[in-house]
XYZ file of C-alpha atoms in Angstrom:
398
model
C 205.614 125.485 100.740
C 204.464 128.962 99.906
C 200.944 130.211 100.170
C 199.564 133.207 98.326
C 198.013 136.064 100.263
C 194.922 137.895 99.123
C 193.603 141.356 99.883
C 190.291 143.178 99.688
C 189.490 146.865 99.386
C 187.007 148.268 101.871
C 184.465 150.881 100.714
C 185.024 154.409 101.951
C 181.756 154.379 103.920
C 182.974 151.478 106.079
C 186.354 153.134 106.674
C 184.661 156.341 107.828
C 182.021 154.524 109.899
C 184.643 152.671 111.956
C 187.285 155.458 111.915
C 189.891 153.248 110.238
C 193.222 154.593 109.057
C 195.934 153.369 106.723
C 197.699 150.220 107.990
C 195.117 149.689 110.757
C 194.625 146.053 111.671
C 191.234 144.405 111.343
C 190.076 140.983 112.513
C 188.681 138.556 109.931
C 186.692 135.582 111.214
C 184.258 132.959 109.967
C 180.872 132.810 111.706
C 177.931 130.745 110.474
C 179.450 130.364 107.002
C 179.950 134.118 106.764
C 183.103 136.220 106.589
C 183.063 138.799 109.376
C 185.473 141.753 109.370
C 185.782 143.695 112.629
C 188.063 146.558 113.703
C 190.757 145.418 116.107
C 190.168 148.456 118.298
C 186.537 148.066 119.183
C 184.516 150.897 120.673
C 182.483 150.257 123.776
C 179.205 148.519 123.009
C 175.729 149.635 124.031
C 175.620 147.311 127.016
C 179.053 148.435 128.220
C 178.114 152.110 127.983
C 174.803 151.483 129.733
C 176.520 149.674 132.602
C 179.176 152.372 132.770
C 176.825 155.355 133.005
C 173.578 154.252 134.681
C 175.084 154.482 138.186
C 175.536 158.265 138.043
C 171.870 159.347 137.708
C 170.792 156.428 139.894
C 173.111 157.432 142.746
C 172.155 161.114 142.537
C 168.397 160.465 142.591
C 168.757 157.862 145.382
C 170.641 160.323 147.607
C 167.916 162.891 147.000
C 165.331 160.249 147.933
C 167.138 159.457 151.189
C 167.456 163.175 151.973
C 163.740 163.635 151.399
C 162.946 160.808 153.813
C 165.023 162.466 156.529
C 163.514 165.864 155.738
C 159.952 164.552 156.098
C 160.960 162.450 159.141
C 159.606 159.248 157.615
C 160.969 156.160 159.369
C 158.951 153.468 157.581
C 158.161 153.477 153.859
C 155.590 151.180 152.259
C 156.524 149.172 149.181
C 153.326 150.119 147.334
C 150.514 152.519 148.095
C 149.830 156.249 148.283
C 153.186 157.173 149.838
C 155.526 154.370 148.839
C 158.688 153.268 147.070
C 156.579 152.412 144.020
C 155.216 155.958 143.756
C 158.656 157.506 144.053
C 160.042 155.192 141.369
C 157.110 156.053 139.084
C 157.807 159.757 139.534
C 161.478 160.494 140.263
C 162.750 157.241 138.771
C 160.941 157.743 135.473
C 162.054 161.388 135.419
C 165.710 160.386 135.774
C 165.204 157.734 133.084
C 163.823 160.334 130.671
C 166.825 162.568 131.392
C 169.195 159.649 130.686
C 167.408 158.849 127.423
C 167.578 162.474 126.288
C 171.251 162.822 127.201
C 172.451 159.714 125.379
C 170.219 160.223 122.364
C 171.702 163.704 121.940
C 175.217 162.310 122.448
C 174.530 159.763 119.736
C 173.267 162.387 117.299
C 176.438 164.409 117.937
C 178.641 161.328 117.383
C 179.993 161.558 120.927
C 179.123 157.885 121.476
C 178.641 155.030 119.039
C 174.927 154.551 118.503
C 172.283 153.814 115.895
C 170.368 157.027 116.583
C 171.921 158.696 113.529
C 169.258 156.880 111.513
C 166.487 158.470 113.633
C 165.397 161.982 112.682
C 164.718 164.776 115.157
C 161.180 165.259 113.843
C 160.339 161.743 115.009
C 162.086 162.001 118.364
C 159.102 163.261 120.472
C 156.976 160.289 119.404
C 159.794 157.829 120.101
C 160.545 159.316 123.518
C 156.878 159.230 124.474
C 156.704 155.598 123.314
C 159.490 154.538 125.638
C 157.964 156.492 128.518
C 154.625 154.729 127.979
C 156.324 151.317 127.862
C 158.373 152.094 130.965
C 155.400 153.322 133.003
C 153.238 150.415 131.849
C 155.928 147.872 132.820
C 156.453 149.494 136.220
C 152.715 149.606 136.934
C 152.345 145.909 136.145
C 155.472 145.036 138.127
C 154.436 146.923 141.262
C 150.892 145.595 140.969
C 152.244 142.041 141.125
C 154.738 142.917 143.897
C 151.953 144.524 145.891
C 149.888 141.336 145.693
C 152.847 139.210 146.817
C 154.153 141.484 149.612
C 150.903 142.776 151.084
C 151.474 145.539 153.654
C 155.288 145.405 153.393
C 157.158 148.429 154.822
C 160.873 149.187 155.149
C 163.156 151.502 157.129
C 164.810 154.474 155.425
C 168.026 152.743 154.395
C 166.408 149.531 153.149
C 163.824 151.598 151.260
C 166.621 153.668 149.702
C 168.478 150.499 148.659
C 165.330 149.120 147.012
C 164.718 152.491 145.370
C 168.322 152.457 144.102
C 167.862 149.018 142.517
C 164.566 149.907 140.809
C 165.809 153.267 139.535
C 169.044 151.633 138.375
C 167.049 149.241 136.205
C 165.041 152.164 134.830
C 168.144 154.169 133.898
C 169.896 151.152 132.411
C 166.847 150.409 130.242
C 166.495 153.994 129.044
C 170.224 154.469 128.309
C 170.413 151.145 126.471
C 167.277 152.045 124.489
C 168.676 155.447 123.489
C 171.924 153.844 122.316
C 170.444 150.895 120.433
C 167.289 152.318 118.854
C 166.928 151.331 115.193
C 164.070 151.204 112.658
C 163.779 147.459 113.374
C 163.295 148.172 117.076
C 160.731 150.826 116.207
C 158.695 148.093 114.525
C 158.899 145.982 117.686
C 157.905 149.075 119.651
C 154.877 149.548 117.404
C 153.825 145.916 117.913
C 154.196 146.205 121.683
C 152.290 149.482 121.914
C 149.292 148.483 119.809
C 148.921 144.934 121.153
C 149.664 145.930 124.749
C 147.290 148.892 124.607
C 144.423 146.883 123.131
C 144.909 144.043 125.635
C 145.014 146.520 128.504
C 141.770 148.080 127.292
C 140.168 144.624 127.144
C 141.358 143.636 130.620
C 140.409 146.867 132.375
C 137.008 147.234 130.722
C 134.204 147.344 133.277
C 131.893 145.339 131.031
C 133.407 141.864 130.734
C 130.840 141.042 128.038
C 132.102 143.811 125.753
C 132.777 141.270 123.016
C 129.011 140.730 122.617
C 128.763 144.253 121.168
C 131.722 144.824 118.820
C 135.457 145.467 118.863
C 134.895 149.217 118.580
C 132.950 149.129 121.854
C 136.316 149.353 123.627
C 136.615 152.938 122.388
C 133.084 154.140 123.200
C 132.014 156.199 126.194
C 130.282 153.129 127.639
C 133.672 151.444 128.087
C 135.516 152.230 131.321
C 138.953 152.460 129.713
C 137.974 153.859 126.321
C 140.751 156.456 126.509
C 143.360 153.658 126.599
C 141.990 152.020 123.465
C 141.629 155.276 121.528
C 144.988 156.631 122.700
C 146.645 153.355 121.686
C 145.359 153.730 118.118
C 146.394 157.388 117.890
C 149.794 156.704 119.411
C 150.375 153.726 117.111
C 149.524 156.004 114.206
C 152.289 158.449 115.188
C 154.766 155.590 115.588
C 153.894 154.259 112.143
C 154.387 157.701 110.592
C 157.791 158.009 112.301
C 158.823 154.532 111.185
C 157.635 155.043 107.595
C 159.437 158.380 107.438
C 162.771 156.900 108.519
C 162.513 153.847 106.272
C 161.650 155.728 103.114
C 164.317 158.374 103.631
C 166.876 155.534 103.620
C 165.244 153.782 100.664
C 165.019 156.934 98.583
C 168.698 157.664 99.190
C 169.531 154.478 97.310
C 166.612 154.618 94.848
C 166.086 158.347 94.195
C 163.170 159.711 92.184
C 161.252 156.445 92.346
C 157.596 157.191 91.655
C 156.522 153.768 92.890
C 158.241 154.235 96.239
C 156.680 157.688 96.577
C 153.193 156.278 95.970
C 153.843 153.457 98.449
C 155.021 155.969 101.055
C 151.907 158.111 100.568
C 149.587 155.101 100.864
C 151.313 153.829 104.010
C 151.254 157.293 105.596
C 147.545 157.635 104.802
C 146.979 154.199 106.356
C 148.809 155.276 109.521
C 146.855 158.537 109.756
C 143.591 156.702 109.129
C 144.414 154.324 111.997
C 144.819 157.361 114.242
C 141.501 158.750 113.029
C 139.765 155.508 114.103
C 140.873 156.314 117.660
C 140.300 160.063 117.357
C 136.667 159.557 116.325
C 135.280 156.763 118.548
C 132.067 154.996 117.646
C 128.947 156.956 118.595
C 125.293 156.860 117.558
C 124.677 160.529 118.380
C 126.503 163.837 118.194
C 128.322 165.738 115.449
C 130.718 162.861 114.687
C 128.028 160.234 114.244
C 129.110 157.750 111.590
C 132.638 159.194 111.226
C 134.178 156.205 113.011
C 132.630 153.755 110.560
C 133.729 155.862 107.589
C 137.391 156.090 108.601
C 137.389 152.384 109.538
C 136.040 151.618 106.062
C 138.748 153.759 104.454
C 141.322 151.768 106.428
C 140.057 148.535 104.871
C 140.169 150.057 101.379
C 143.737 151.299 101.884
C 144.915 147.885 103.076
C 143.285 146.193 100.075
C 144.889 148.694 97.660
C 148.286 148.129 99.260
C 148.046 144.337 99.119
C 146.805 144.279 95.528
C 149.340 146.829 94.324
C 152.392 145.768 96.325
C 153.835 143.806 93.389
C 154.134 147.026 91.383
C 154.789 149.453 94.237
C 157.682 147.656 95.951
C 160.816 147.072 93.839
C 162.299 143.565 93.979
C 159.554 142.220 96.246
C 160.136 138.550 97.080
C 157.866 135.760 95.897
C 157.425 134.584 99.488
C 156.112 137.957 100.599
C 153.812 138.162 97.583
C 152.428 134.702 98.343
C 151.780 135.597 101.986
C 150.189 138.898 100.917
C 147.768 137.164 98.569
C 146.975 134.548 101.221
C 146.106 137.284 103.709
C 144.029 139.082 101.075
C 142.145 135.854 100.282
C 141.528 135.245 103.985
C 140.174 138.777 104.364
C 137.767 138.126 101.493
C 136.596 134.896 103.152
C 136.098 136.729 106.451
C 134.002 139.394 104.716
C 131.869 136.752 102.993
C 131.318 134.818 106.231
C 130.239 138.017 107.978
C 128.167 139.866 105.385
C 126.646 137.108 103.300
C 126.265 134.150 105.653
C 126.230 135.878 109.076
C 128.427 133.025 110.313
C 130.799 135.472 112.011
C 129.659 137.968 114.628
C 130.601 141.631 114.290
C 133.209 141.265 117.043
C 134.809 138.214 115.401
C 134.795 139.970 112.023
C 136.482 143.098 113.411
C 139.044 141.129 115.429
C 140.014 138.889 112.515
C 140.187 141.795 110.066
C 142.295 143.840 112.481
C 144.744 141.000 113.181
C 145.158 140.082 109.521
C 145.628 143.685 108.376
C 148.016 144.550 111.224
C 150.072 141.381 110.628
C 150.458 142.266 106.960
C 151.499 145.846 107.780
C 154.171 144.535 110.173
C 155.442 142.095 107.522
C 155.597 144.912 104.974
C 157.539 147.182 107.348
C 159.983 144.359 108.094
C 160.514 143.803 104.360
C 161.132 147.517 103.864
C 163.685 147.473 106.706
C 165.483 144.511 105.190
C 165.522 146.201 101.792
C 166.906 149.452 103.237
C 169.548 147.504 105.167
C 170.640 145.514 102.133
C 170.749 148.539 99.865
C 172.621 150.924 102.170
C 174.830 148.590 104.218
C 175.734 145.797 101.800
C 178.842 146.199 99.653
C 180.398 144.089 96.931
C 184.183 143.806 97.037
C 186.703 141.747 95.066
C 189.328 139.433 96.453
C 192.658 140.178 94.773
C 195.803 138.072 94.692
C 198.841 139.896 95.989
C 201.780 137.966 94.511
C 204.392 140.093 96.279
C 203.240 138.988 99.721
C 203.639 135.305 100.353
C 203.859 133.239 103.493
C 206.451 130.475 103.794
C 204.651 127.381 105.139
C 207.694 125.076 105.309
């Protein structure tokens, strides 16, 4: 019994991406009803590279830490506190993590290691780096706060303290190296969600007035709020992240759909929305001073921009799905109901109105960014190939 063999022709972009050469073997497999083609000689993955390289900066900084302890003649080191393992991790550990992130991001841009950073532009790098630093510091602060509550008054000798320092700094470097190697527009969206939700929640939790919600949502950014800088900085920082994300997405989209006026208008509207979000944090609510009323104006513009985007998305976004359109109109209808319940019936308080409006608008923006990512991925990384019968190559199945 003879069985015919078939062949496919790979696009040049795939051959160049995976450094394939003539007669190179590839592996074809079936996964979840999909045909998967992989190079036989696989390059080291992000996790492998992270595990391979994180020990170097971790060991160097840990030896310096131990040397410092001997130099200062410290025999016992507290776990948390003014002079503690936690403080050294938050300073030297974070510093080594930033160095690791910089090094591997640059390596990725120079194609010295396999990474997704080629899709990230240098003009957006400062915002991205700062985002990861904020996330890292925030996570470490929460972690050591919990550890401090569990191990009250714990101290360690030099060598045990150095071992603990090594473990903590190792985790920091692994996280930062892995992040630098695996950063993609999709992960930037997740980063945006984490930053804005985490920052707002932190502002709520740390506010000195636990009845802040009786005023309004914007109270979190006023001078009366203890942690107003966190709330306002979160909005401004989220604005920069959105601009970076929009920039990367539309560069990819406009490569595949050049000279599209609709995409250009959509990009402008989204960028204005991002900048307006930053302005809400830059000009906090105040009833006196030179910026009186500015906060309300820019917040109003934000609502108008969201409404324009939702109403016009059918015409602005090519090939938009019916599901996304349906969800968009549902969100728009809900926003209208919220406005009616607040302005006409006074059923909703100002705080409830602002919270609901913010959550609905932010959810829709995230959905839109995810749809744009999917569109860019499908356009630039999806190829149509033909399966051809090769009658000269047959396999004898007797």
